Tab-separated table of C-alpha atoms and ligand atoms in Angstrom:
chain	number	residue	atom	x	y	z
A	1	MET	CA	10.075	21.521	-26.908
A	2	THR	CA	7.131	18.977	-26.462
A	3	GLY	CA	6.474	17.016	-23.341
A	4	ARG	CA	7.813	13.898	-25.185
A	5	THR	CA	11.231	15.523	-26.210
A	6	GLU	CA	11.866	16.838	-22.729
A	7	THR	CA	11.100	13.534	-21.188
A	8	VAL	CA	13.655	11.613	-23.426
A	9	GLN	CA	16.241	14.491	-23.095
A	10	SER	CA	16.056	14.485	-19.569
A	11	ALA	CA	16.091	10.498	-19.360
A	12	ALA	CA	19.037	10.634	-21.721
A	13	ALA	CA	21.052	12.332	-19.062
A	14	GLY	CA	21.425	9.493	-17.406
A	15	SER	CA	22.715	7.218	-20.369
A	16	GLY	CA	26.299	6.452	-20.931
A	17	LYS	CA	27.262	6.154	-17.238
A	18	LEU	CA	27.661	2.926	-14.981
A	19	TRP	CA	25.281	3.661	-12.002
A	20	ASP	CA	25.750	1.730	-8.899
A	21	VAL	CA	22.025	1.463	-8.614
A	22	LEU	CA	18.885	1.751	-11.270
A	23	ILE	CA	15.596	2.168	-9.715
A	24	VAL	CA	12.296	1.811	-11.719
A	25	GLY	CA	9.439	3.305	-10.055
A	26	ALA	CA	9.523	6.253	-7.804
A	27	GLY	CA	6.550	5.420	-5.661
A	28	PRO	CA	7.089	5.000	-1.635
A	29	ALA	CA	9.014	1.729	-2.241
A	30	GLY	CA	11.360	3.114	-4.862
A	31	ALA	CA	12.012	6.510	-3.499
A	32	THR	CA	12.743	5.232	0.117
A	33	ALA	CA	15.240	2.730	-1.298
A	34	ALA	CA	16.936	5.555	-3.589
A	35	ALA	CA	17.090	7.870	-0.285
A	36	TYR	CA	19.000	5.297	1.778
A	37	LEU	CA	21.236	4.061	-0.877
A	38	ALA	CA	21.950	7.778	-2.129
A	39	SER	CA	22.780	8.534	1.703
A	40	PHE	CA	25.149	5.351	1.654
A	41	GLY	CA	27.112	7.372	-0.786
A	42	HIS	CA	26.288	5.019	-4.022
A	43	THR	CA	25.232	6.561	-7.388
A	44	VAL	CA	21.378	5.944	-7.828
A	45	LEU	CA	19.225	6.723	-10.720
A	46	LEU	CA	15.714	6.673	-10.120
A	47	LEU	CA	13.272	6.665	-13.114
A	48	ASP	CA	9.497	7.088	-13.225
A	49	ARG	CA	7.170	7.130	-16.286
A	50	HIS	CA	5.276	10.094	-14.402
A	51	ARG	CA	6.410	13.691	-13.754
A	52	PHE	CA	6.031	14.317	-10.144
A	53	PRO	CA	3.674	15.396	-8.522
A	54	ARG	CA	1.708	12.695	-9.845
A	55	GLU	CA	-1.808	11.200	-9.002
A	56	LYS	CA	-1.651	7.673	-7.204
A	57	VAL	CA	-5.148	6.078	-6.903
A	58	CYS	CA	-5.243	5.337	-3.028
A	59	GLY	CA	-6.900	5.871	0.200
A	60	ASP	CA	-4.331	8.536	1.126
A	61	GLY	CA	-4.392	6.793	4.667
A	62	LEU	CA	-1.141	6.695	6.665
A	63	ILE	CA	-1.289	4.120	9.564
A	64	PRO	CA	1.261	3.512	11.937
A	65	ASP	CA	3.701	1.458	10.003
A	66	ALA	CA	3.923	4.375	7.351
A	67	LEU	CA	4.426	6.967	10.062
A	68	MET	CA	7.318	4.931	11.503
A	69	SER	CA	9.088	4.738	8.301
A	70	LEU	CA	8.410	8.231	7.355
A	71	ARG	CA	9.884	9.285	10.704
A	72	ALA	CA	13.163	7.075	9.991
A	73	LEU	CA	13.378	9.138	6.862
A	74	GLY	CA	13.091	12.330	8.968
A	75	LEU	CA	9.755	12.981	7.309
A	76	TYR	CA	7.076	12.560	9.947
A	77	GLU	CA	6.880	16.287	11.063
A	78	ILE	CA	6.351	17.696	7.680
A	79	VAL	CA	3.789	14.956	6.738
A	80	ARG	CA	1.895	15.699	9.856
A	81	ARG	CA	2.179	19.525	9.166
A	82	GLN	CA	1.012	18.929	5.625
A	83	GLY	CA	-1.618	16.148	6.165
A	84	HIS	CA	-4.565	15.710	8.372
A	85	CYS	CA	-4.164	13.958	11.936
A	86	ILE	CA	-6.612	11.587	13.029
A	87	ASP	CA	-6.692	9.551	16.150
A	88	ASN	CA	-9.846	7.413	15.957
A	89	ILE	CA	-11.154	4.817	13.435
A	90	LEU	CA	-15.020	4.090	13.357
A	91	VAL	CA	-15.705	0.472	12.081
A	92	LEU	CA	-19.180	-0.286	10.795
A	93	SER	CA	-19.924	-3.925	10.889
A	94	PRO	CA	-22.277	-5.353	7.950
A	95	SER	CA	-25.277	-4.759	10.244
A	96	GLY	CA	-24.162	-1.432	11.217
A	97	ILE	CA	-22.578	-2.280	14.581
A	98	ARG	CA	-20.169	0.766	15.553
A	99	VAL	CA	-16.590	0.076	16.925
A	100	GLN	CA	-14.508	2.799	17.857
A	101	ILE	CA	-10.754	2.079	17.667
A	102	ARG	CA	-7.960	4.537	18.861
A	103	ALA	CA	-4.844	4.744	16.454
A	104	GLN	CA	-2.657	7.788	15.397
A	105	CYS	CA	-3.160	8.142	11.627
A	106	VAL	CA	-2.646	10.730	9.118
A	107	THR	CA	-4.212	11.417	5.760
A	108	LEU	CA	-2.012	13.217	3.045
A	109	LYS	CA	-2.923	13.106	-0.704
A	110	ARG	CA	-0.442	10.768	-2.701
A	111	ARG	CA	0.170	13.666	-4.816
A	112	ARG	CA	2.021	15.319	-1.971
A	113	LEU	CA	3.372	12.484	-0.092
A	114	ASP	CA	5.139	10.679	-2.799
A	115	LYS	CA	6.710	13.983	-3.737
A	116	LEU	CA	8.006	14.610	-0.353
A	117	ILE	CA	9.380	11.130	-0.311
A	118	LEU	CA	11.041	11.910	-3.966
A	119	ASP	CA	12.407	15.203	-2.822
A	120	GLU	CA	14.036	13.553	0.082
A	121	ALA	CA	15.686	11.042	-2.215
A	122	VAL	CA	17.123	13.734	-4.580
A	123	ALA	CA	18.174	16.086	-1.619
A	124	ARG	CA	20.182	13.014	-0.332
A	125	GLY	CA	21.975	12.733	-3.711
A	126	ALA	CA	19.778	10.215	-6.085
A	127	ALA	CA	19.285	11.572	-9.444
A	128	PHE	CA	15.714	11.470	-10.672
A	129	ARG	CA	14.319	11.445	-14.331
A	130	THR	CA	11.040	10.983	-16.251
A	131	ALA	CA	11.165	7.937	-18.280
A	132	SER	CA	9.167	4.698	-19.130
A	133	VAL	CA	11.117	1.798	-18.890
A	134	GLU	CA	10.282	-0.507	-21.364
A	135	ARG	CA	13.044	-3.178	-20.934
A	136	VAL	CA	15.389	-4.435	-18.251
A	137	ARG	CA	17.997	-7.056	-19.002
A	138	GLN	CA	20.457	-8.746	-17.015
A	139	ALA	CA	23.776	-8.949	-18.892
A	140	ALA	CA	26.189	-11.592	-18.777
A	141	ASP	CA	28.850	-9.362	-17.302
A	142	GLY	CA	26.544	-9.169	-14.321
A	143	SER	CA	25.294	-5.533	-15.005
A	144	VAL	CA	21.746	-4.552	-15.469
A	145	TYR	CA	20.576	-2.485	-18.687
A	146	ALA	CA	17.447	-0.967	-19.213
A	147	ASP	CA	15.753	0.584	-22.428
A	148	ALA	CA	13.733	3.577	-21.599
A	149	THR	CA	11.039	5.629	-23.453
A	150	GLY	CA	11.147	4.551	-27.081
A	151	SER	CA	14.388	2.515	-26.495
A	152	ASP	CA	16.740	5.018	-27.625
A	153	ILE	CA	17.938	5.703	-24.016
A	154	HIS	CA	20.111	2.835	-22.651
A	155	ILE	CA	21.134	2.868	-18.775
A	156	ARG	CA	23.596	0.445	-17.238
A	157	ALA	CA	23.847	-0.261	-13.606
A	158	ARG	CA	25.630	-2.591	-11.175
A	159	ILE	CA	22.416	-3.296	-9.542
A	160	GLY	CA	18.638	-2.899	-10.609
A	161	ILE	CA	15.749	-2.475	-8.287
A	162	LEU	CA	11.994	-2.829	-9.880
A	163	ALA	CA	9.630	-0.710	-7.583
A	164	THR	CA	6.935	-0.779	-10.243
A	165	GLY	CA	3.695	-1.044	-8.128
A	166	ALA	CA	0.975	-3.173	-9.201
A	167	ASP	CA	2.271	-2.848	-12.874
A	168	VAL	CA	4.485	-6.037	-13.005
A	169	ALA	CA	5.178	-5.990	-16.973
A	170	LEU	CA	8.982	-5.768	-16.198
A	171	LEU	CA	8.907	-8.584	-13.675
A	172	GLU	CA	7.246	-10.927	-16.135
A	173	ASP	CA	9.771	-9.959	-18.886
A	174	LEU	CA	12.525	-11.001	-16.432
A	175	ARG	CA	10.417	-14.351	-15.470
A	176	MET	CA	10.246	-12.981	-11.897
A	177	LEU	CA	6.413	-13.364	-11.891
A	178	GLY	CA	4.666	-16.259	-10.405
A	179	ARG	CA	1.029	-15.127	-10.474
A	180	ARG	CA	0.223	-12.489	-13.114
A	181	GLY	CA	-3.443	-11.859	-11.512
A	182	HIS	CA	-3.798	-9.091	-8.834
A	183	SER	CA	-5.162	-9.904	-5.344
A	184	GLY	CA	-7.869	-7.234	-5.586
A	185	ILE	CA	-9.221	-4.221	-6.749
A	186	ALA	CA	-10.154	-0.820	-5.123
A	187	ALA	CA	-11.435	2.744	-6.307
A	188	ARG	CA	-11.602	6.071	-4.770
A	189	CYS	CA	-12.895	9.577	-5.442
A	190	TYR	CA	-12.426	13.011	-3.854
A	191	VAL	CA	-15.438	15.128	-2.736
A	192	ARG	CA	-16.121	18.242	-0.724
A	193	SER	CA	-18.947	18.060	1.929
A	194	PRO	CA	-20.242	20.496	4.403
A	195	VAL	CA	-20.987	17.482	6.548
A	196	LYS	CA	-18.219	16.914	9.336
A	197	ILE	CA	-16.552	13.608	9.816
A	198	GLU	CA	-13.719	13.538	12.340
A	199	GLU	CA	-12.566	9.797	12.235
A	200	LEU	CA	-11.446	7.486	9.766
A	201	VAL	CA	-14.586	5.343	8.589
A	202	VAL	CA	-14.407	1.780	7.661
A	203	SER	CA	-17.567	0.052	6.610
A	204	PHE	CA	-17.664	-3.676	5.970
A	205	ASP	CA	-21.085	-3.491	4.066
A	206	ARG	CA	-22.083	-6.815	2.684
A	207	SER	CA	-22.019	-5.175	-0.859
A	208	ILE	CA	-18.219	-5.137	-0.562
A	209	ALA	CA	-17.505	-8.360	1.024
A	210	PRO	CA	-14.720	-9.556	1.383
A	211	GLY	CA	-13.445	-5.731	1.510
A	212	TYR	CA	-14.476	-2.624	2.742
A	213	ALA	CA	-15.596	1.081	1.824
A	214	TRP	CA	-13.878	4.005	3.544
A	215	ILE	CA	-14.453	7.774	3.996
A	216	PHE	CA	-11.174	9.385	5.166
A	217	PRO	CA	-11.064	12.928	6.025
A	218	LEU	CA	-8.462	15.143	4.383
A	219	GLY	CA	-8.871	18.329	6.247
A	220	GLY	CA	-11.066	21.224	5.355
A	221	ASP	CA	-14.134	19.690	3.755
A	222	GLU	CA	-12.298	17.229	1.623
A	223	TYR	CA	-12.886	13.372	1.853
A	224	ASN	CA	-11.314	10.354	0.192
A	225	VAL	CA	-14.076	7.946	-0.310
A	226	GLY	CA	-13.697	4.766	-1.875
A	227	CYS	CA	-14.068	0.858	-1.743
A	228	GLY	CA	-11.900	-2.183	-2.177
A	229	VAL	CA	-12.444	-5.726	-2.807
A	230	PHE	CA	-10.180	-8.791	-2.352
A	231	PHE	CA	-10.725	-11.690	-4.542
A	232	ASN	CA	-11.533	-15.353	-3.245
A	233	GLU	CA	-12.787	-18.360	-4.286
A	234	ARG	CA	-16.355	-17.496	-3.432
A	235	ARG	CA	-16.492	-14.067	-4.956
A	236	GLY	CA	-13.953	-14.826	-7.714
A	237	ARG	CA	-13.043	-11.940	-9.889
A	238	LYS	CA	-16.572	-10.839	-10.725
A	239	VAL	CA	-16.655	-7.488	-9.016
A	240	ASN	CA	-18.403	-4.290	-10.267
A	241	LEU	CA	-16.591	-1.718	-8.073
A	242	ARG	CA	-18.692	1.350	-9.171
A	243	ASP	CA	-21.871	-0.827	-8.150
A	244	ALA	CA	-20.401	-1.562	-4.802
A	245	PHE	CA	-19.436	1.869	-4.276
A	246	ASN	CA	-22.850	2.990	-5.398
A	247	THR	CA	-24.629	0.733	-2.824
A	248	PHE	CA	-22.081	1.862	-0.213
A	249	ALA	CA	-23.169	5.607	-1.029
A	250	SER	CA	-26.770	4.992	-0.965
A	251	LYS	CA	-27.227	2.531	1.709
A	252	VAL	CA	-24.888	3.272	4.646
A	253	THR	CA	-26.088	6.060	6.546
A	254	ILE	CA	-22.963	8.111	7.314
A	255	ALA	CA	-21.743	7.936	3.566
A	256	ARG	CA	-25.378	8.969	2.463
A	257	ALA	CA	-25.429	11.811	4.697
A	258	LEU	CA	-21.881	12.926	3.395
A	259	LEU	CA	-22.437	12.284	-0.086
A	260	ASP	CA	-25.907	13.571	-0.614
A	261	ARG	CA	-24.661	17.141	0.072
A	262	ALA	CA	-21.077	16.486	-1.697
A	263	LYS	CA	-19.351	18.020	-4.707
A	264	SER	CA	-17.331	15.942	-6.782
A	265	ILE	CA	-13.690	17.120	-6.971
A	266	GLY	CA	-12.148	14.120	-8.376
A	267	PRO	CA	-13.840	11.192	-10.204
A	268	LEU	CA	-13.980	7.562	-8.993
A	269	ARG	CA	-10.820	5.881	-10.122
A	270	GLY	CA	-9.757	2.077	-9.708
A	271	ALA	CA	-6.318	0.381	-9.381
A	272	ARG	CA	-5.195	-2.971	-9.089
A	273	ILE	CA	-3.843	-4.397	-5.632
A	274	ARG	CA	-1.168	-7.176	-5.222
A	275	SER	CA	-1.064	-8.342	-1.640
A	276	GLY	CA	0.069	-11.224	0.935
A	277	LEU	CA	3.939	-10.820	-0.293
A	278	ALA	CA	3.298	-13.282	-2.753
A	279	GLY	CA	3.012	-13.633	-6.607
A	280	SER	CA	6.587	-12.403	-7.396
A	281	SER	CA	10.511	-13.470	-6.866
A	282	PHE	CA	12.016	-10.706	-5.057
A	283	HIS	CA	15.391	-11.614	-6.511
A	284	ASN	CA	16.414	-12.776	-10.175
A	285	ASP	CA	19.077	-14.954	-8.735
A	286	ALA	CA	21.744	-12.125	-10.177
A	287	SER	CA	21.699	-8.422	-9.601
A	288	ILE	CA	17.924	-7.318	-9.864
A	289	LEU	CA	15.716	-7.020	-6.777
A	290	SER	CA	12.031	-6.220	-6.767
A	291	ILE	CA	10.249	-4.503	-4.015
A	292	GLY	CA	7.009	-2.773	-2.566
A	293	GLU	CA	3.571	-3.734	-4.296
A	294	ALA	CA	5.349	-5.337	-7.215
A	295	VAL	CA	5.940	-7.972	-4.616
A	296	GLY	CA	2.646	-8.217	-3.172
A	297	ALA	CA	3.679	-5.795	-0.317
A	298	THR	CA	0.388	-4.375	0.381
A	299	TYR	CA	-1.303	-5.830	3.288
A	300	PRO	CA	-4.339	-8.163	2.725
A	301	PHE	CA	-7.432	-7.399	4.774
A	302	THR	CA	-6.727	-3.754	5.208
A	303	GLY	CA	-5.235	-3.098	1.839
A	304	GLU	CA	-2.665	-0.738	3.287
A	305	GLY	CA	0.504	-0.693	1.522
A	306	ILE	CA	2.662	2.524	1.887
A	307	GLY	CA	4.377	1.542	5.150
A	308	LYS	CA	5.098	-2.031	3.956
A	309	ALA	CA	6.271	-0.589	0.492
A	310	MET	CA	8.544	1.701	2.372
A	311	GLN	CA	9.742	-1.051	4.682
A	312	THR	CA	10.808	-3.302	1.705
A	313	GLY	CA	12.621	-0.478	0.053
A	314	SER	CA	14.574	0.131	3.369
A	315	LEU	CA	15.459	-3.259	3.726
A	316	ALA	CA	16.472	-3.812	-0.054
A	317	ALA	CA	18.601	-0.693	0.419
A	318	LEU	CA	20.603	-2.601	3.067
A	319	GLN	CA	21.235	-5.507	1.197
A	320	VAL	CA	21.992	-3.464	-1.987
A	321	HIS	CA	24.571	-1.451	0.025
A	322	SER	CA	26.236	-4.749	1.522
A	323	ALA	CA	26.350	-6.209	-2.127
A	324	LEU	CA	28.043	-3.064	-3.342
A	325	VAL	CA	30.496	-2.848	-0.461
A	326	LYS	CA	31.522	-6.478	-0.598
A	327	SER	CA	31.302	-6.815	-4.406
A	328	SER	CA	29.119	-9.861	-3.878
A	329	LEU	CA	25.930	-10.919	-4.935
A	330	GLU	CA	25.269	-12.934	-1.797
A	331	PRO	CA	23.321	-10.070	0.162
A	332	LEU	CA	21.059	-9.808	-2.753
A	333	SER	CA	20.164	-13.618	-2.439
A	334	GLN	CA	19.289	-13.117	1.265
A	335	PHE	CA	16.816	-10.405	0.443
A	336	GLN	CA	13.624	-12.465	0.042
A	337	SER	CA	14.304	-14.386	3.128
A	338	LEU	CA	15.145	-11.196	5.308
A	339	VAL	CA	11.705	-9.654	4.173
A	340	HIS	CA	9.787	-12.968	4.991
A	341	GLU	CA	11.615	-13.252	8.404
A	342	HIS	CA	10.720	-9.546	9.106
A	343	LEU	CA	7.301	-9.176	7.852
A	344	MET	CA	5.436	-12.475	6.543
A	345	PRO	CA	4.195	-13.414	10.205
A	346	ARG	CA	1.946	-10.228	9.919
A	347	TYR	CA	0.873	-11.122	6.578
A	348	PHE	CA	-0.263	-14.545	7.752
A	349	GLY	CA	-2.134	-12.623	10.357
A	350	TYR	CA	-3.951	-10.209	8.195
A	351	GLU	CA	-4.812	-13.089	5.787
A	352	VAL	CA	-6.493	-14.867	8.573
A	353	ALA	CA	-8.379	-11.727	9.399
A	354	GLN	CA	-9.412	-11.339	5.530
A	355	ARG	CA	-10.775	-14.873	5.662
A	356	TRP	CA	-12.956	-14.170	8.834
A	357	ILE	CA	-14.543	-10.876	7.686
A	358	SER	CA	-15.358	-12.447	4.206
A	359	LYS	CA	-18.370	-13.755	5.906
A	360	PRO	CA	-20.649	-10.903	6.968
A	361	TRP	CA	-21.997	-12.581	9.794
A	362	MET	CA	-18.717	-13.208	11.340
A	363	SER	CA	-17.746	-9.560	11.221
A	364	ASP	CA	-20.931	-8.784	12.977
A	365	LEU	CA	-20.007	-11.247	15.986
A	366	ILE	CA	-16.515	-9.736	16.065
A	367	ALA	CA	-17.505	-6.330	16.081
A	368	ALA	CA	-20.345	-7.028	18.733
A	369	ARG	CA	-17.468	-8.867	20.955
A	370	ILE	CA	-14.994	-6.019	20.485
A	371	ARG	CA	-17.469	-3.207	21.194
A	372	SER	CA	-18.240	-4.984	24.591
A	373	SER	CA	-14.744	-5.695	25.597
A	374	ILE	CA	-12.237	-2.746	26.664
A	375	ASN	CA	-9.504	-5.448	26.260
A	376	LEU	CA	-10.435	-6.379	22.501
A	377	GLN	CA	-10.528	-2.653	21.720
A	378	ARG	CA	-7.265	-2.386	22.922
A	379	MET	CA	-6.042	-5.531	21.003
A	380	ALA	CA	-8.030	-4.074	17.881
A	381	ALA	CA	-5.965	-1.017	18.136
A	382	GLY	CA	-2.761	-3.034	18.543
A	383	ILE	CA	-3.609	-4.582	15.127
A	384	ILE	CA	-3.372	-1.291	13.570
A	385	ASN	CA	-0.239	-0.374	15.603
A	386	GLU	CA	1.150	-3.599	14.855
A	387	ALA	CA	1.478	-4.613	18.699
A	388	THR	CA	-1.125	-7.446	18.357
A	389	ASP	CA	-1.205	-10.379	15.837
A	390	PRO	CA	-4.653	-10.309	14.076
A	391	ARG	CA	-4.621	-14.152	14.760
A	392	ASP	CA	-5.174	-13.273	18.551
A	393	VAL	CA	-8.321	-11.437	17.913
A	394	PHE	CA	-9.756	-13.500	14.923
A	395	THR	CA	-10.249	-16.520	16.961
A	396	TRP	CA	-13.309	-18.740	18.105
A	397	ARG	CA	-12.019	-18.120	21.646
A	398	THR	CA	-12.811	-14.358	20.972
A	399	LEU	CA	-16.022	-15.169	19.656
A	400	LEU	CA	-17.027	-17.682	22.218
A	401	PRO	CA	-18.397	-15.578	25.129
A	402	GLN	CA	-20.845	-14.067	22.251
A	403	TRP	CA	-21.817	-17.379	21.268
A	404	THR	CA	-22.610	-18.729	24.663
A	405	ARG	CA	-24.679	-15.615	25.344
A	406	ARG	CA	-26.562	-16.316	22.072
A	407	SER	CA	-27.175	-19.925	22.614
A	408	ASN	CA	-28.463	-19.353	26.240
A	409	ALA	CA	-30.741	-16.521	24.939
A	410	THR	CA	-32.409	-19.059	22.520
W	501	FAD	C1	-7.934	2.533	-4.345
W	501	FAD	C2	-6.747	2.320	-3.339
W	501	FAD	C3	-6.653	2.746	-2.077
W	501	FAD	C4	-5.518	2.493	-1.337
W	501	FAD	N1	-5.337	2.926	0.016
W	501	FAD	C5	-4.177	3.002	0.844
W	501	FAD	C6	-4.258	3.669	1.906
W	501	FAD	O1	-4.888	4.479	2.422
W	501	FAD	N2	-3.159	3.690	2.701
W	501	FAD	C7	-2.185	2.564	2.301
W	501	FAD	O2	-1.032	2.398	2.987
W	501	FAD	N3	-2.143	1.849	0.900
W	501	FAD	C8	-2.982	2.162	0.340
W	501	FAD	N4	-3.183	1.601	-0.924
W	501	FAD	C9	-2.115	0.687	-1.263
W	501	FAD	C10	-0.859	1.635	-1.925
W	501	FAD	O3	-1.387	2.723	-2.921
W	501	FAD	C11	0.222	0.882	-2.620
W	501	FAD	O4	0.547	-0.292	-1.343
W	501	FAD	C12	1.369	1.569	-2.662
W	501	FAD	O5	1.234	2.668	-3.507
W	501	FAD	C13	2.325	0.775	-3.056
W	501	FAD	O6	3.804	1.583	-3.310
W	501	FAD	P1	4.716	1.118	-4.480
W	501	FAD	O7	6.024	2.011	-4.331
W	501	FAD	O8	5.169	-0.395	-4.439
W	501	FAD	O9	4.247	1.328	-5.895
W	501	FAD	P2	3.486	2.556	-6.447
W	501	FAD	O10	3.078	3.494	-5.523
W	501	FAD	O11	2.446	2.110	-7.269
W	501	FAD	O12	4.489	3.233	-7.181
W	501	FAD	C14	4.993	2.556	-8.350
W	501	FAD	C15	5.721	3.549	-9.475
W	501	FAD	O13	6.291	2.854	-10.598
W	501	FAD	C16	6.016	3.726	-11.850
W	501	FAD	N5	6.251	2.780	-12.946
W	501	FAD	C17	5.660	1.525	-13.054
W	501	FAD	N6	6.054	0.809	-14.026
W	501	FAD	C18	6.978	1.720	-14.866
W	501	FAD	C19	8.018	1.604	-15.715
W	501	FAD	N7	7.887	0.541	-16.376
W	501	FAD	N8	8.862	2.599	-15.982
W	501	FAD	C20	8.978	3.595	-15.204
W	501	FAD	N9	7.949	3.721	-14.088
W	501	FAD	C21	7.190	2.731	-13.956
W	501	FAD	C22	4.720	4.000	-11.654
W	501	FAD	O14	4.584	5.282	-12.638
W	501	FAD	C23	4.773	4.394	-10.049
W	501	FAD	O15	4.823	5.883	-9.650
W	501	FAD	C24	-4.438	1.690	-1.680
W	501	FAD	C25	-4.419	0.960	-3.122
W	501	FAD	C26	-5.525	1.429	-3.673
W	501	FAD	C27	-5.554	0.798	-5.256
């Protein structure tokens, strides 16, 4: 049997039945929604164009919001066991000022993380099939139809959820897309190196502004090394990530030391980022929702999106459950405002932070201030732990003592 036939036949197993929920995309957003909806007793069909485990271009970093969502799914311990636990982030400002931030993080390759979440969804009763969905339609009778892999597979469901990540073609077809363009791009590679780095390293080198480069240890001698850039008016969309990566690799001391003696075990690969909870509708005014990176759930400034994808997945599951129980579309129409109410203030905060660090001299000033103040170090850790609003750190008030000292010195 060829790979394609196998794919078509396994997806065809989902045809002909009315599912309660069809979910397209089995990344963290889709698989989380599937896990909760299956637990609530609904019939759930989860489709992804890739067989799992599959690669996803990512930094493989799990910050506290992702760990909290994994804990809620009962996956925290296994993720810690399979991953690499880290409790320190080393931030390097454009001119090399070093700031240490305490935060509990874990790194785990997405191949393994996404498979764990998917397995949990399947263990709770969701059906998973490999199929590339080409079209999703909202029918006049209220149900959702999907054509998958060659349009010879037709799936029907009461409610549809699009969790397709930065690939927003299906949203565009359904006129759920406000902004086609993405907010940024990022790339990563895998290396093995005998040089030991124990913390997550984040560098705001000038070559990457407004964005950052990272070195994330994966345990043993493996590292995920990459960089990402957010677009803005000044920089526009003209970014050569490979050049930015090469500059980081040759110029920033810690990166040069690691990479000079490293062996590549995975090439530099790039992917798009949609951030800021903007650019897409969360609801098509009938029975289709969209979640995760497809609705821009990735954070501005940090580019972290696994935790927020999972959070939009769990919020969607609650609304879909309520809609199915009440046989009413009302809970679906509340989804967007619910997400905004729960999450939007944090995105505003991160957007402010992103604007500040887009100017390297400001990043330097902030780094110098944080380095000299234990209270600001606590607040910076609070940003990662979601206990501090970034707007409380990225303010002129934070910088003022530094400015006062500078003007006194001249
Ligand atoms: C280089 C880089 C580094 C990053 N580093 C981090 C990090 O360290 N930590 C972090 O938290 N976030 C990071 N992110 C962001 C993170 O990868 C995303 O926020 C996260 O993957 C979003 O999850 P999701 O479930 O919404 O989408 P995805 O994980 O992209 O999953 C979408 C799924 O939908 C499937 N799909 C799409 N279209 C179809 C279709 N038509 N039919 C069937 N299936 C379809 C895809 O195959 C895919 O499996 C990084 C992003 C990049 C680009």
